[in-house]
Amino acid sequence: MTEDAHPPQLDLEAQRLGARLACTLDNITDAFLMLDREWRLTFINREAERLLQCKREEVIGMNIWERFPEAVGGPYYKAYHQAVATNQSVLFEEYYQPLDLWTEVRAYPSDDGLALYFLDISQRKAQEAEFHRLAYYDRLTGLPNRQLLVERIGQALQRYQRSHHCGAVLFIDLDNFKAVNDARGHDKGDILLRMVGERMTALLRASDTVARFGGDEFVILLDNMGDSGETAAQHARDVAAKVLRAFDAAFDIAGVQHYSSPSIGVTIIDSTSGSVDEVLKRADLAMYQSKAAGRNTSTWFEAGMEQRVAARAALEADLRQALNEGQFELHYQPQCDLRQRMTGAEALLRWRHPVRGMVAPVEFISLTEETGIIIPLGAWVLRTACAQLARWAAEPRTADLRMAVNVSAQQFHQPDFVEKVLAVLADTGVRADRLKLELTESLLLKDVETTIARMELLREAGVGFALDDFGTGYSSLSYLHRLPLEQLKIDRSFVWDAEKGRHGRAIVHTIAGLGKALRMEVMAEGVETEAQLELVAEGGCQLFQGYLYSRPLAPAALADFIARVNLA
Ligand code: C2E
Ligand code: CA
Ligand code: CA
């Protein structure tokens, strides 16, 4: 009796068992296939027919690689060959593209061939992908989110450790985004964010990442820029320039053209860059410098930036506290006519810092403008100056003195600026025609029509306007006659230049002549010497202000001064 020859009843038994096994295998929920040693299909159950979209009659006896030629050489092919070659089972997950099917596969080799169990895990994979999308992508823009960005920067930094390659990180913050949200609603703000994301994505290579970092902040990771810092820096510069240019065209938000701009901070990353947090902090710091430099620009991270930014942040915190704790004061610089009779005063802000002593406005005004502190601060200045006007009004001798108050662009362009001024006048009971607001040329040039309308409203109420620092701004003289101004203030630099040569003298003459033609008063600023006074008088100025007449004075010193001098 040879090994192969079975007794007839055993054969029958085997057949019955085989049939039962086939029936069982047919009914299990896993897909199940058997292959012989020539890769021919010897068995396929119902679930496998369904998953592989084939009929038992058609495929039994077929070579699996002829039936599924796309798989040849691929992951399934390699795994099955490995199982056979090592006589070890294998377990793996794989996607089979022709059938759009995610499978979990177990392959068990035996002397007869290979038994394969398949599970359809497409649904689980879809859930995993959805989970991944939720966890790693921003819902609004569809861009990678902060989490994914942090991972990618981390991976890049690790790679650079080995490869000595470098990359760059660009931190991008939209300028004035809050204004869009406030003026046009959050849904319009959302549209803008989505469009910005699309524009930036279109600029970059597939290997780069544009992520939404949060709010109106985006971060770009430029990966794999080679091992030359020079080339990397050039490429980063190009991308920063492209991002800036991408904002040149308006964004169409629900039919309304909206212009936006970005502030960008750039830092190069390589094997010495430290942690992801440090990298992001550097890019953020550089971005902050772009904001400070007037927005719509890009800034490169530099060592020392931390200290400067920290100093600024400290100053900003100090300023907020100063407002709450009443550390600001107004000093008043008397103004007079050519016969040195006092006509009024200009209110000038001073900050009595608990440690630094008296701080001049040049050191903090621009920061209050950038941070918005100027809004409450400017309101305080106006109220305090009007309170002084009210005190003057109470005395017949000083009742005609006028008060000039400096107004910042941010203040003036607040939608309720006119109402606020009128409210202060009403509250303090001061006559509107005793108040004169000093505006600068740059302020007036922004949205000229609205500006004129606003000035006219106040003008009708009696408030006067002076054009401050005249001659230093953008000086498009064409609009000057349209503005309800009563006074031009010649900037002190011209007064000082006038002494030095005919050129400055000519400018003083010209400005005074222009003022006269437009029926405006002309006041010279910064008059320090008798010689300067002579020059400006000769030039045609009727009023002046400067150290020659008086320095800015604290309220008590001002009272003494007024008691001593003649009034106009
Ligand atoms: P400004 O409006 O041009 O004010 C005149 C500045 O010239 C004052 O400086 C004043 O002290 C100075 N000055 C006046 N006469 C002379 C002179 O004969 N020689 C010299 N060398 N300087 C003279 P200050 O007080 O330091 O103010 C600087 C700037 O800060 C002001 O320039 C104004 O732009 C701004 N500022 C001051 N107070 C306020 C305020 O309440 N609100 C706003 N928005 N800005 C203010
Ligand atoms: Ca002024
Ligand atoms: Ca001035």
Coordinates of C-alpha atoms and ligand atoms in Angstrom, one line a residue:
M1 CA 0.0 0.0 0.0
T2 CA 1.5 3.3 -1.1
E3 CA 1.0 6.4 0.9
D4 CA -1.2 7.9 -1.7
A5 CA -3.6 5.1 -2.0
H6 CA -6.4 5.6 0.4
P7 CA -8.9 2.9 1.2
P8 CA -12.3 3.6 -0.5
Q9 CA -14.2 4.4 2.7
L10 CA -11.5 6.8 3.8
D11 CA -11.7 8.6 0.5
L12 CA -15.4 9.0 1.0
E13 CA -14.8 10.2 4.5
A14 CA -12.3 12.7 3.1
Q15 CA -14.7 13.9 0.5
R16 CA -17.4 14.4 3.0
L17 CA -15.1 16.3 5.3
G18 CA -13.9 18.3 2.3
A19 CA -17.4 19.2 1.4
R20 CA -18.2 20.2 4.9
L21 CA -15.1 22.2 5.1
A22 CA -16.0 23.9 1.8
C23 CA -19.4 24.6 3.1
T24 CA -18.0 26.1 6.3
L25 CA -15.5 28.1 4.5
D26 CA -18.2 29.3 2.2
N27 CA -20.1 30.7 5.0
I28 CA -17.4 32.4 7.1
T29 CA -17.5 36.1 6.8
D30 CA -13.8 36.4 5.9
A31 CA -12.9 36.0 2.2
F32 CA -11.0 32.9 1.8
L33 CA -8.9 31.6 -1.1
M34 CA -6.6 28.7 -1.7
L35 CA -3.8 28.5 -4.1
D36 CA -1.8 25.5 -5.2
R37 CA 2.0 25.6 -5.6
E38 CA 1.6 26.9 -9.1
W39 CA -0.4 29.9 -7.9
R40 CA -3.6 28.4 -9.3
L41 CA -6.8 29.1 -7.5
T42 CA -8.2 25.9 -6.1
F43 CA -10.9 27.3 -3.8
I44 CA -12.7 30.6 -3.4
N45 CA -15.5 31.2 -1.0
R46 CA -18.5 33.4 -1.5
E47 CA -17.2 36.5 0.4
A48 CA -14.0 36.3 -1.7
E49 CA -16.1 36.2 -4.9
R50 CA -17.9 39.3 -3.7
L51 CA -14.8 41.2 -2.7
L52 CA -12.7 40.3 -5.7
Q53 CA -15.7 40.7 -8.0
C54 CA -15.3 37.3 -9.8
K55 CA -17.2 34.1 -10.3
R56 CA -16.0 30.8 -8.9
E57 CA -16.6 29.0 -12.2
E58 CA -14.5 31.5 -14.0
V59 CA -11.5 31.6 -11.8
I60 CA -11.0 28.2 -10.3
G61 CA -7.9 26.7 -11.9
M62 CA -6.7 30.1 -13.1
N63 CA -3.3 31.5 -12.1
I64 CA -3.9 34.3 -9.6
W65 CA -1.4 36.5 -11.3
E66 CA -3.1 36.1 -14.6
R67 CA -6.4 37.0 -13.0
F68 CA -5.0 40.0 -11.1
P69 CA -2.1 41.1 -13.4
E70 CA -2.0 44.6 -11.7
A71 CA -0.8 42.9 -8.5
V72 CA 2.3 41.4 -10.1
G73 CA 5.4 42.7 -8.5
G74 CA 3.4 44.7 -6.0
P75 CA 2.9 44.3 -2.2
Y76 CA 0.5 41.3 -2.4
Y77 CA 2.9 39.5 -4.8
K78 CA 5.9 40.1 -2.6
A79 CA 4.1 39.1 0.6
Y80 CA 2.8 35.8 -0.8
H81 CA 6.2 34.9 -2.3
Q82 CA 7.8 35.7 1.0
A83 CA 5.3 33.5 2.8
V84 CA 6.0 30.6 0.5
A85 CA 9.8 31.1 0.5
T86 CA 10.0 31.3 4.3
N87 CA 7.2 28.9 5.0
Q88 CA 5.9 31.5 7.5
S89 CA 2.5 33.1 7.6
V90 CA 2.3 36.8 6.8
L91 CA -0.2 39.4 7.9
F92 CA -0.6 42.8 6.3
E93 CA -2.9 45.6 5.3
E94 CA -2.9 46.8 1.7
Y95 CA -5.0 48.8 -0.7
Y96 CA -5.9 47.2 -4.0
Q97 CA -6.5 50.1 -6.4
P98 CA -8.2 48.3 -9.3
L99 CA -11.0 47.3 -7.0
D100 CA -10.8 50.3 -4.7
L101 CA -10.5 47.9 -1.8
W102 CA -8.6 48.1 1.5
T103 CA -7.7 44.6 2.6
E104 CA -6.3 43.0 5.7
V105 CA -4.7 39.8 4.5
R106 CA -3.4 36.7 6.3
A107 CA -1.5 34.2 4.1
Y108 CA -0.7 30.7 5.5
P109 CA 1.7 28.6 3.5
S110 CA 1.5 24.8 3.4
D111 CA 2.8 21.9 1.4
D112 CA -0.3 22.3 -0.8
G113 CA 0.2 26.0 -1.5
L114 CA -1.2 29.1 0.2
A115 CA -4.4 29.7 2.1
L116 CA -5.4 33.4 2.0
Y117 CA -7.9 35.1 4.3
F118 CA -9.0 38.6 3.3
L119 CA -10.9 41.2 5.3
D120 CA -12.5 44.2 3.7
I121 CA -11.3 47.0 5.9
S122 CA -12.3 49.9 3.6
Q123 CA -14.8 51.3 6.1
R124 CA -12.3 51.3 8.9
K125 CA -9.7 52.9 6.7
A126 CA -12.3 55.5 5.7
Q127 CA -13.0 56.2 9.4
E128 CA -9.3 56.4 10.1
A129 CA -8.8 58.8 7.2
E130 CA -11.7 60.9 8.4
F131 CA -10.3 60.9 11.9
H132 CA -6.9 61.9 10.4
R133 CA -8.6 64.7 8.5
L134 CA -10.4 66.0 11.5
A135 CA -7.3 65.8 13.7
Y136 CA -4.8 67.2 11.2
Y137 CA -6.7 69.4 8.8
D138 CA -8.4 72.7 9.3
R139 CA -12.1 72.5 8.8
L140 CA -12.6 75.9 7.3
T141 CA -9.8 76.0 4.8
G142 CA -9.0 72.3 4.3
L143 CA -5.3 73.2 4.9
P144 CA -3.1 71.2 7.3
N145 CA -3.7 72.5 10.8
R146 CA -1.3 73.5 13.6
Q147 CA -0.9 69.9 14.7
L148 CA 0.1 68.5 11.3
L149 CA 2.4 71.5 10.8
V150 CA 4.2 70.9 14.0
E151 CA 4.7 67.3 13.1
R152 CA 6.0 68.1 9.7
I153 CA 8.4 70.7 11.0
G154 CA 9.5 68.2 13.6
Q155 CA 10.1 65.6 10.9
A156 CA 12.0 68.1 8.8
L157 CA 14.3 69.0 11.7
Q158 CA 15.0 65.4 12.3
R159 CA 15.9 64.8 8.7
Y160 CA 18.1 67.8 8.6
Q161 CA 20.1 66.4 11.5
R162 CA 21.2 63.6 9.2
S163 CA 21.2 65.2 5.8
H164 CA 22.4 68.7 6.7
H165 CA 19.8 70.1 4.4
C166 CA 17.8 73.1 5.3
G167 CA 14.3 74.6 4.9
A168 CA 12.4 77.7 5.9
V169 CA 9.4 78.6 7.9
L170 CA 7.3 81.6 7.0
F171 CA 4.8 83.0 9.5
I172 CA 2.0 84.9 7.9
D173 CA -0.5 87.1 9.7
L174 CA -3.2 89.0 7.8
D175 CA -3.3 92.7 8.4
N176 CA -6.5 94.2 9.7
F177 CA -8.4 90.9 9.5
K178 CA -10.4 91.9 12.5
A179 CA -11.8 94.8 10.6
V180 CA -13.3 92.5 7.9
N181 CA -14.8 90.3 10.5
D182 CA -16.3 93.3 12.4
A183 CA -17.5 95.2 9.4
R184 CA -18.7 92.4 7.2
G185 CA -19.4 89.5 9.5
H186 CA -17.7 86.2 10.3
D187 CA -18.9 84.4 7.3
K188 CA -17.3 86.9 5.0
G189 CA -14.1 86.7 7.1
D190 CA -14.2 82.9 6.6
I191 CA -14.5 83.4 2.9
L192 CA -11.4 85.6 2.9
L193 CA -9.4 83.0 4.9
R194 CA -10.4 80.3 2.5
M195 CA -9.3 82.4 -0.5
V196 CA -6.1 83.3 1.1
G197 CA -5.4 79.6 1.7
E198 CA -6.1 78.8 -1.9
R199 CA -3.9 81.6 -3.2
M200 CA -0.9 80.6 -1.1
T201 CA -1.3 76.9 -1.9
A202 CA -1.2 77.7 -5.6
L203 CA 2.2 79.3 -5.1
L204 CA 4.0 76.3 -3.7
R205 CA 5.4 73.0 -4.6
A206 CA 3.7 69.8 -3.5
S207 CA 6.5 69.1 -1.0
D208 CA 5.8 72.4 0.8
T209 CA 3.2 72.8 3.5
V210 CA 0.8 75.7 3.9
A211 CA -1.0 75.4 7.2
R212 CA -3.6 77.4 9.0
F213 CA -2.0 78.1 12.3
G214 CA -5.1 79.6 13.9
G215 CA -7.3 82.6 13.4
D216 CA -5.8 84.7 10.6
E217 CA -2.4 83.2 10.9
F218 CA -0.9 80.9 8.3
V219 CA 2.5 79.1 8.3
I220 CA 4.4 77.9 5.3
L221 CA 7.0 75.2 5.6
L222 CA 9.5 75.1 2.7
D223 CA 11.1 71.7 2.9
N224 CA 14.1 70.3 1.2
M225 CA 15.9 73.3 -0.1
G226 CA 19.2 71.6 -0.5
D227 CA 22.2 72.0 1.8
S228 CA 23.2 75.5 0.9
G229 CA 22.0 78.1 3.3
E230 CA 22.5 80.7 0.6
T231 CA 20.2 79.0 -1.9
A232 CA 17.6 78.3 0.7
A233 CA 17.6 81.9 1.8
Q234 CA 17.1 83.0 -1.8
H235 CA 14.3 80.6 -2.3
A236 CA 12.6 81.7 0.9
R237 CA 12.9 85.3 -0.2
D238 CA 11.3 84.5 -3.5
V239 CA 8.4 82.7 -1.8
A240 CA 7.9 85.6 0.6
A241 CA 7.8 88.0 -2.3
K242 CA 5.4 85.8 -4.1
V243 CA 3.1 85.7 -1.1
L244 CA 3.2 89.5 -0.8
R245 CA 2.4 89.8 -4.5
A246 CA -0.5 87.3 -4.2
F247 CA -2.3 89.9 -2.2
D248 CA -2.0 92.6 -4.9
A249 CA -5.2 91.6 -6.5
A250 CA -8.5 92.1 -4.6
F251 CA -10.4 89.3 -3.0
D252 CA -14.0 89.0 -4.3
I253 CA -16.0 88.5 -1.2
A254 CA -19.6 87.9 -2.1
G255 CA -19.4 90.5 -4.9
V256 CA -17.4 93.1 -3.0
Q257 CA -13.8 93.7 -3.8
H258 CA -11.7 93.5 -0.7
Y259 CA -8.0 94.3 -0.4
S260 CA -5.9 92.5 2.2
S261 CA -2.2 92.3 3.0
P262 CA 0.0 90.0 5.0
S263 CA 2.8 90.6 7.5
I264 CA 5.4 87.9 7.1
G265 CA 8.2 86.6 9.3
V266 CA 10.8 84.3 7.8
T267 CA 13.3 82.0 9.5
I268 CA 15.7 79.4 8.0
I269 CA 15.7 76.0 9.6
D270 CA 18.6 73.5 9.7
S271 CA 20.2 71.0 12.0
T272 CA 21.0 73.8 14.5
S273 CA 17.5 75.2 14.7
G274 CA 16.5 73.6 18.0
S275 CA 12.9 72.6 18.7
V276 CA 9.8 73.2 16.7
D277 CA 8.6 75.7 19.3
E278 CA 11.8 77.7 19.0
V279 CA 11.5 77.8 15.2
L280 CA 7.9 79.0 15.3
K281 CA 8.7 81.6 17.9
R282 CA 11.5 83.0 15.7
A283 CA 9.2 83.2 12.7
D284 CA 6.5 84.8 14.8
L285 CA 8.9 87.4 16.2
A286 CA 10.0 88.3 12.7
M287 CA 6.4 88.6 11.7
Y288 CA 5.8 90.9 14.6
Q289 CA 8.6 93.1 13.3
S290 CA 6.8 93.3 10.0
K291 CA 3.7 94.5 11.8
A292 CA 5.8 97.1 13.6
A293 CA 7.4 98.2 10.3
G294 CA 4.0 99.1 9.0
R295 CA 2.6 95.8 7.8
N296 CA 2.4 94.3 4.2
T297 CA 6.0 93.3 4.3
S298 CA 8.3 90.5 5.2
T299 CA 11.1 90.4 7.8
W300 CA 13.9 88.0 8.3
F301 CA 14.5 86.7 11.8
E302 CA 17.7 88.1 13.4
A303 CA 19.4 87.4 16.6
G304 CA 18.6 90.2 19.1
M305 CA 15.0 90.4 17.9
E306 CA 13.8 88.7 21.0
Q307 CA 15.3 91.5 23.2
R308 CA 13.8 94.2 21.0
V309 CA 10.4 92.6 20.9
A310 CA 10.5 92.0 24.6
A311 CA 11.4 95.7 25.2
R312 CA 8.5 96.7 23.0
A313 CA 6.1 94.3 24.7
A314 CA 7.2 95.7 28.1
L315 CA 6.7 99.2 26.9
E316 CA 3.2 98.2 25.6
A317 CA 2.3 96.7 29.0
D318 CA 3.6 99.8 30.7
L319 CA 1.5 102.0 28.5
R320 CA -1.7 100.2 29.3
Q321 CA -0.9 100.4 32.9
A322 CA 0.0 104.1 32.6
L323 CA -3.5 104.8 31.2
N324 CA -5.2 103.0 34.1
E325 CA -3.0 104.5 36.7
G326 CA -3.2 108.1 35.5
Q327 CA 0.5 108.5 34.6
F328 CA -0.2 110.7 31.6
E329 CA -0.2 114.4 31.8
L330 CA -0.9 117.2 29.4
H331 CA 1.5 120.1 29.1
Y332 CA 0.6 123.2 27.2
Q333 CA 2.8 125.1 24.8
P334 CA 1.6 128.7 24.4
Q335 CA 1.0 130.1 20.9
C336 CA 1.1 133.8 20.1
D337 CA 0.9 136.4 17.4
L338 CA 3.8 138.5 16.0
R339 CA 3.4 141.0 18.8
Q340 CA 3.9 138.1 21.3
R341 CA 0.3 138.3 22.6
M342 CA -0.9 134.8 23.5
T343 CA -3.7 133.4 21.4
G344 CA -3.9 129.9 22.8
A345 CA -1.9 126.8 23.4
E346 CA -1.2 123.3 22.0
A347 CA -1.8 120.4 24.3
L348 CA 1.2 118.0 24.3
L349 CA 1.2 114.7 26.0
R350 CA 3.7 113.7 28.7
W351 CA 4.2 110.4 30.4
R352 CA 5.4 110.5 34.0
H353 CA 6.9 107.0 34.1
P354 CA 7.4 105.7 37.7
V355 CA 11.0 104.6 36.9
R356 CA 12.0 106.4 33.7
G357 CA 10.7 109.8 34.7
M358 CA 9.2 112.1 32.1
V359 CA 9.0 110.4 28.7
A360 CA 8.6 112.4 25.5
P361 CA 5.8 111.5 23.0
V362 CA 8.3 110.5 20.3
E363 CA 9.1 107.5 22.4
F364 CA 5.6 106.1 22.8
I365 CA 3.1 107.7 20.4
S366 CA 3.8 105.4 17.5
L367 CA 3.5 102.4 19.7
T368 CA 0.1 103.6 21.1
E369 CA -1.0 103.9 17.5
E370 CA 0.1 100.4 16.5
T371 CA -1.5 98.9 19.5
G372 CA -4.7 100.9 19.5
I373 CA -4.0 102.4 22.9
I374 CA -4.2 105.8 21.2
I375 CA -8.0 105.4 21.0
P376 CA -8.6 105.6 24.8
L377 CA -5.5 107.8 25.3
G378 CA -6.6 110.2 22.6
A379 CA -10.0 110.4 24.2
W380 CA -8.4 111.2 27.5
V381 CA -6.3 114.0 25.9
L382 CA -9.3 115.6 24.3
R383 CA -11.3 115.5 27.5
T384 CA -8.4 116.9 29.6
A385 CA -7.7 119.7 27.1
C386 CA -11.4 120.6 27.0
A387 CA -11.4 120.7 30.8
Q388 CA -8.6 123.2 30.7
L389 CA -10.6 125.2 28.1
A390 CA -13.5 125.2 30.5
R391 CA -11.4 126.7 33.2
W392 CA -10.2 129.4 30.8
A393 CA -13.8 130.1 29.8
A394 CA -14.7 130.7 33.4
E395 CA -12.3 133.7 33.5
P396 CA -13.2 136.7 31.2
R397 CA -9.5 137.4 30.7
T398 CA -8.7 133.9 29.3
A399 CA -12.1 133.2 27.8
D400 CA -10.9 133.7 24.2
L401 CA -7.9 131.5 24.4
R402 CA -8.0 128.5 22.0
M403 CA -6.7 125.0 22.5
A404 CA -5.0 123.0 19.8
V405 CA -5.2 119.2 20.2
N406 CA -3.3 116.6 18.2
V407 CA -5.4 113.9 16.6
S408 CA -3.9 110.7 15.3
A409 CA -5.1 109.0 12.1
Q410 CA -6.4 106.0 14.0
Q411 CA -8.5 108.3 16.2
F412 CA -9.8 110.3 13.4
H413 CA -10.8 107.3 11.3
Q414 CA -12.8 105.7 14.1
P415 CA -16.4 105.7 12.8
D416 CA -17.7 107.5 15.8
F417 CA -15.0 110.2 16.0
V418 CA -17.3 113.1 15.3
E419 CA -19.8 112.0 17.9
K420 CA -17.1 111.5 20.4
V421 CA -15.7 115.1 19.9
L422 CA -19.2 116.6 20.1
A423 CA -19.9 114.6 23.3
V424 CA -16.8 115.9 25.0
L425 CA -17.7 119.5 24.0
A426 CA -21.2 119.0 25.4
D427 CA -20.0 117.3 28.6
T428 CA -17.4 120.0 29.4
G429 CA -19.7 122.8 28.2
V430 CA -16.9 124.3 26.1
R431 CA -17.5 126.4 23.0
A432 CA -16.7 124.4 19.9
D433 CA -14.9 127.4 18.3
R434 CA -12.3 127.4 21.0
L435 CA -11.1 123.9 20.0
K436 CA -8.8 123.4 17.1
L437 CA -7.8 119.9 16.0
E438 CA -4.4 119.4 14.5
L439 CA -4.4 116.8 11.7
T440 CA -1.5 115.6 9.6
E441 CA -1.3 115.3 5.8
S442 CA -1.0 111.5 5.8
L443 CA -4.2 111.3 7.8
L444 CA -6.0 113.6 5.4
L445 CA -5.0 111.6 2.3
K446 CA -6.5 108.4 3.5
D447 CA -10.1 108.2 2.1
V448 CA -10.3 111.9 1.2
E449 CA -14.1 112.0 0.7
T450 CA -15.0 110.5 4.1
T451 CA -12.3 112.7 5.7
I452 CA -13.8 115.9 4.2
A453 CA -17.3 114.9 5.2
R454 CA -16.2 114.3 8.7
M455 CA -14.3 117.5 8.9
E456 CA -17.3 119.4 7.6
L457 CA -19.6 118.0 10.2
L458 CA -17.3 119.3 13.0
R459 CA -16.6 122.5 11.1
E460 CA -20.3 123.2 11.1
A461 CA -20.4 122.7 14.8
G462 CA -17.7 125.3 15.1
V463 CA -14.6 123.2 15.6
G464 CA -11.4 124.5 13.8
F465 CA -8.8 122.5 12.0
A466 CA -5.0 123.0 11.6
L467 CA -2.8 121.1 9.2
D468 CA 0.2 120.1 11.3
D469 CA 3.8 119.6 10.2
F470 CA 2.9 121.1 6.8
G471 CA 5.4 120.4 4.1
T472 CA 6.7 117.1 5.5
G473 CA 3.9 114.9 4.3
Y474 CA 2.9 113.7 0.9
S475 CA 1.8 117.2 0.0
S476 CA -0.6 116.7 -2.8
L477 CA -1.5 120.4 -2.8
S478 CA -4.4 119.8 -5.1
Y479 CA -6.7 118.7 -2.3
L480 CA -5.8 121.5 0.0
H481 CA -8.5 123.9 -1.1
R482 CA -11.2 121.3 -0.6
L483 CA -10.4 120.9 3.1
P484 CA -12.1 123.0 5.7
L485 CA -8.8 124.1 7.3
E486 CA -8.3 127.4 9.1
Q487 CA -4.6 127.1 9.7
L488 CA -1.4 125.7 8.2
K489 CA 1.4 124.9 10.6
I490 CA 4.8 125.2 8.9
D491 CA 7.0 122.3 10.1
R492 CA 9.8 123.4 12.4
S493 CA 12.4 121.9 10.1
F494 CA 11.7 124.7 7.5
V495 CA 11.9 127.3 10.2
W496 CA 15.3 126.0 11.2
D497 CA 16.4 125.7 7.5
A498 CA 15.3 129.2 6.8
E499 CA 18.1 130.5 8.8
K500 CA 20.7 128.6 6.9
G501 CA 20.0 129.8 3.4
R502 CA 17.7 131.2 0.9
H503 CA 16.1 127.8 0.1
G504 CA 14.4 127.4 3.5
R505 CA 13.5 131.0 3.4
A506 CA 11.8 130.6 0.0
I507 CA 9.8 127.7 1.4
V508 CA 8.5 129.7 4.3
H509 CA 7.6 132.4 1.8
T510 CA 5.8 130.0 -0.5
I511 CA 3.9 128.3 2.3
A512 CA 2.8 131.5 3.8
G513 CA 1.7 132.8 0.4
L514 CA -0.2 129.6 -0.2
G515 CA -2.0 130.0 3.1
K516 CA -2.9 133.5 2.3
A517 CA -4.3 132.5 -1.1
L518 CA -6.4 129.8 0.6
R519 CA -7.5 132.2 3.3
M520 CA -5.8 130.2 6.1
E521 CA -3.8 131.4 9.0
V522 CA -0.1 130.4 8.9
M523 CA 1.6 129.4 12.1
A524 CA 5.4 128.8 12.3
E525 CA 6.4 126.0 14.7
G526 CA 9.7 125.6 16.6
V527 CA 10.7 129.2 16.6
E528 CA 13.7 129.3 19.0
T529 CA 15.5 132.6 18.2
E530 CA 14.8 136.2 17.4
A531 CA 16.4 135.7 14.0
Q532 CA 14.0 132.9 13.2
L533 CA 11.1 135.0 14.3
E534 CA 12.2 137.8 12.1
L535 CA 12.5 135.4 9.1
V536 CA 9.1 133.8 9.6
A537 CA 7.5 137.2 10.1
E538 CA 9.1 138.5 7.0
G539 CA 7.9 135.4 5.2
G540 CA 4.3 136.2 6.0
C541 CA 3.4 134.0 9.0
Q542 CA 1.0 135.6 11.4
L543 CA 1.4 133.3 14.4
F544 CA 4.1 131.3 16.0
Q545 CA 4.9 128.7 18.6
G546 CA 8.3 127.8 20.0
Y547 CA 10.8 127.9 22.8
L548 CA 11.4 131.6 22.1
Y549 CA 8.0 132.4 23.4
S550 CA 7.6 129.5 25.8
R551 CA 8.4 125.8 26.2
P552 CA 5.5 123.4 26.9
L553 CA 4.3 124.1 30.5
A554 CA 2.7 122.0 33.2
P555 CA -0.8 123.3 34.1
A556 CA 0.4 125.3 37.2
A557 CA 3.3 126.9 35.2
L558 CA 0.9 127.7 32.4
A559 CA -1.3 129.6 34.9
D560 CA 1.7 131.6 36.0
F561 CA 2.7 132.3 32.4
I562 CA -0.8 133.5 31.5
A563 CA -0.9 135.7 34.5
R564 CA 2.3 137.5 33.3
V565 CA 1.8 137.9 29.5
N566 CA -0.4 139.9 27.3
L567 CA -3.3 138.2 25.7
A568 CA -4.4 138.8 22.1
Ligands
C2E1 P1 4.0 118.3 17.1 O1 2.5 118.2 17.0 O2 4.7 118.9 15.9 O3 4.3 119.1 18.4 C1 5.3 120.1 18.5 C2 6.5 119.5 19.1 O4 7.6 120.4 18.9 C3 6.4 119.3 20.6 O5 7.2 118.1 20.9 C4 7.1 120.5 21.1 O6 7.6 120.3 22.4 C5 8.2 120.7 20.2 N1 8.6 122.1 20.1 C6 7.8 123.2 20.2 N2 8.6 124.3 20.1 C7 9.8 123.9 19.9 C8 11.1 124.6 19.7 O7 11.2 125.9 19.7 N3 12.2 123.9 19.5 C9 12.1 122.5 19.6 N4 13.3 121.9 19.4 N5 11.0 121.8 19.8 C10 9.9 122.5 19.9 P2 6.7 117.0 21.8 O8 5.8 117.6 22.9 O9 7.8 116.1 22.1 O10 5.7 116.2 20.8 C11 6.2 115.5 19.7 C12 5.1 115.0 18.9 O11 4.3 114.1 19.6 C13 4.1 116.1 18.5 O12 4.6 116.9 17.4 C14 2.9 115.3 18.1 O13 3.0 114.8 16.8 C15 3.0 114.2 19.1 N6 2.0 114.4 20.2 C16 2.2 115.1 21.3 N7 1.1 115.1 22.0 C17 0.2 114.3 21.4 C18 -1.2 114.0 21.6 O14 -1.8 114.3 22.6 N8 -1.8 113.2 20.6 C19 -1.2 112.8 19.5 N9 -1.8 112.1 18.7 N10 0.1 113.2 19.3 C20 0.8 113.9 20.2
CA2 CA 0.9 119.5 16.7
CA3 CA 3.9 120.0 14.3

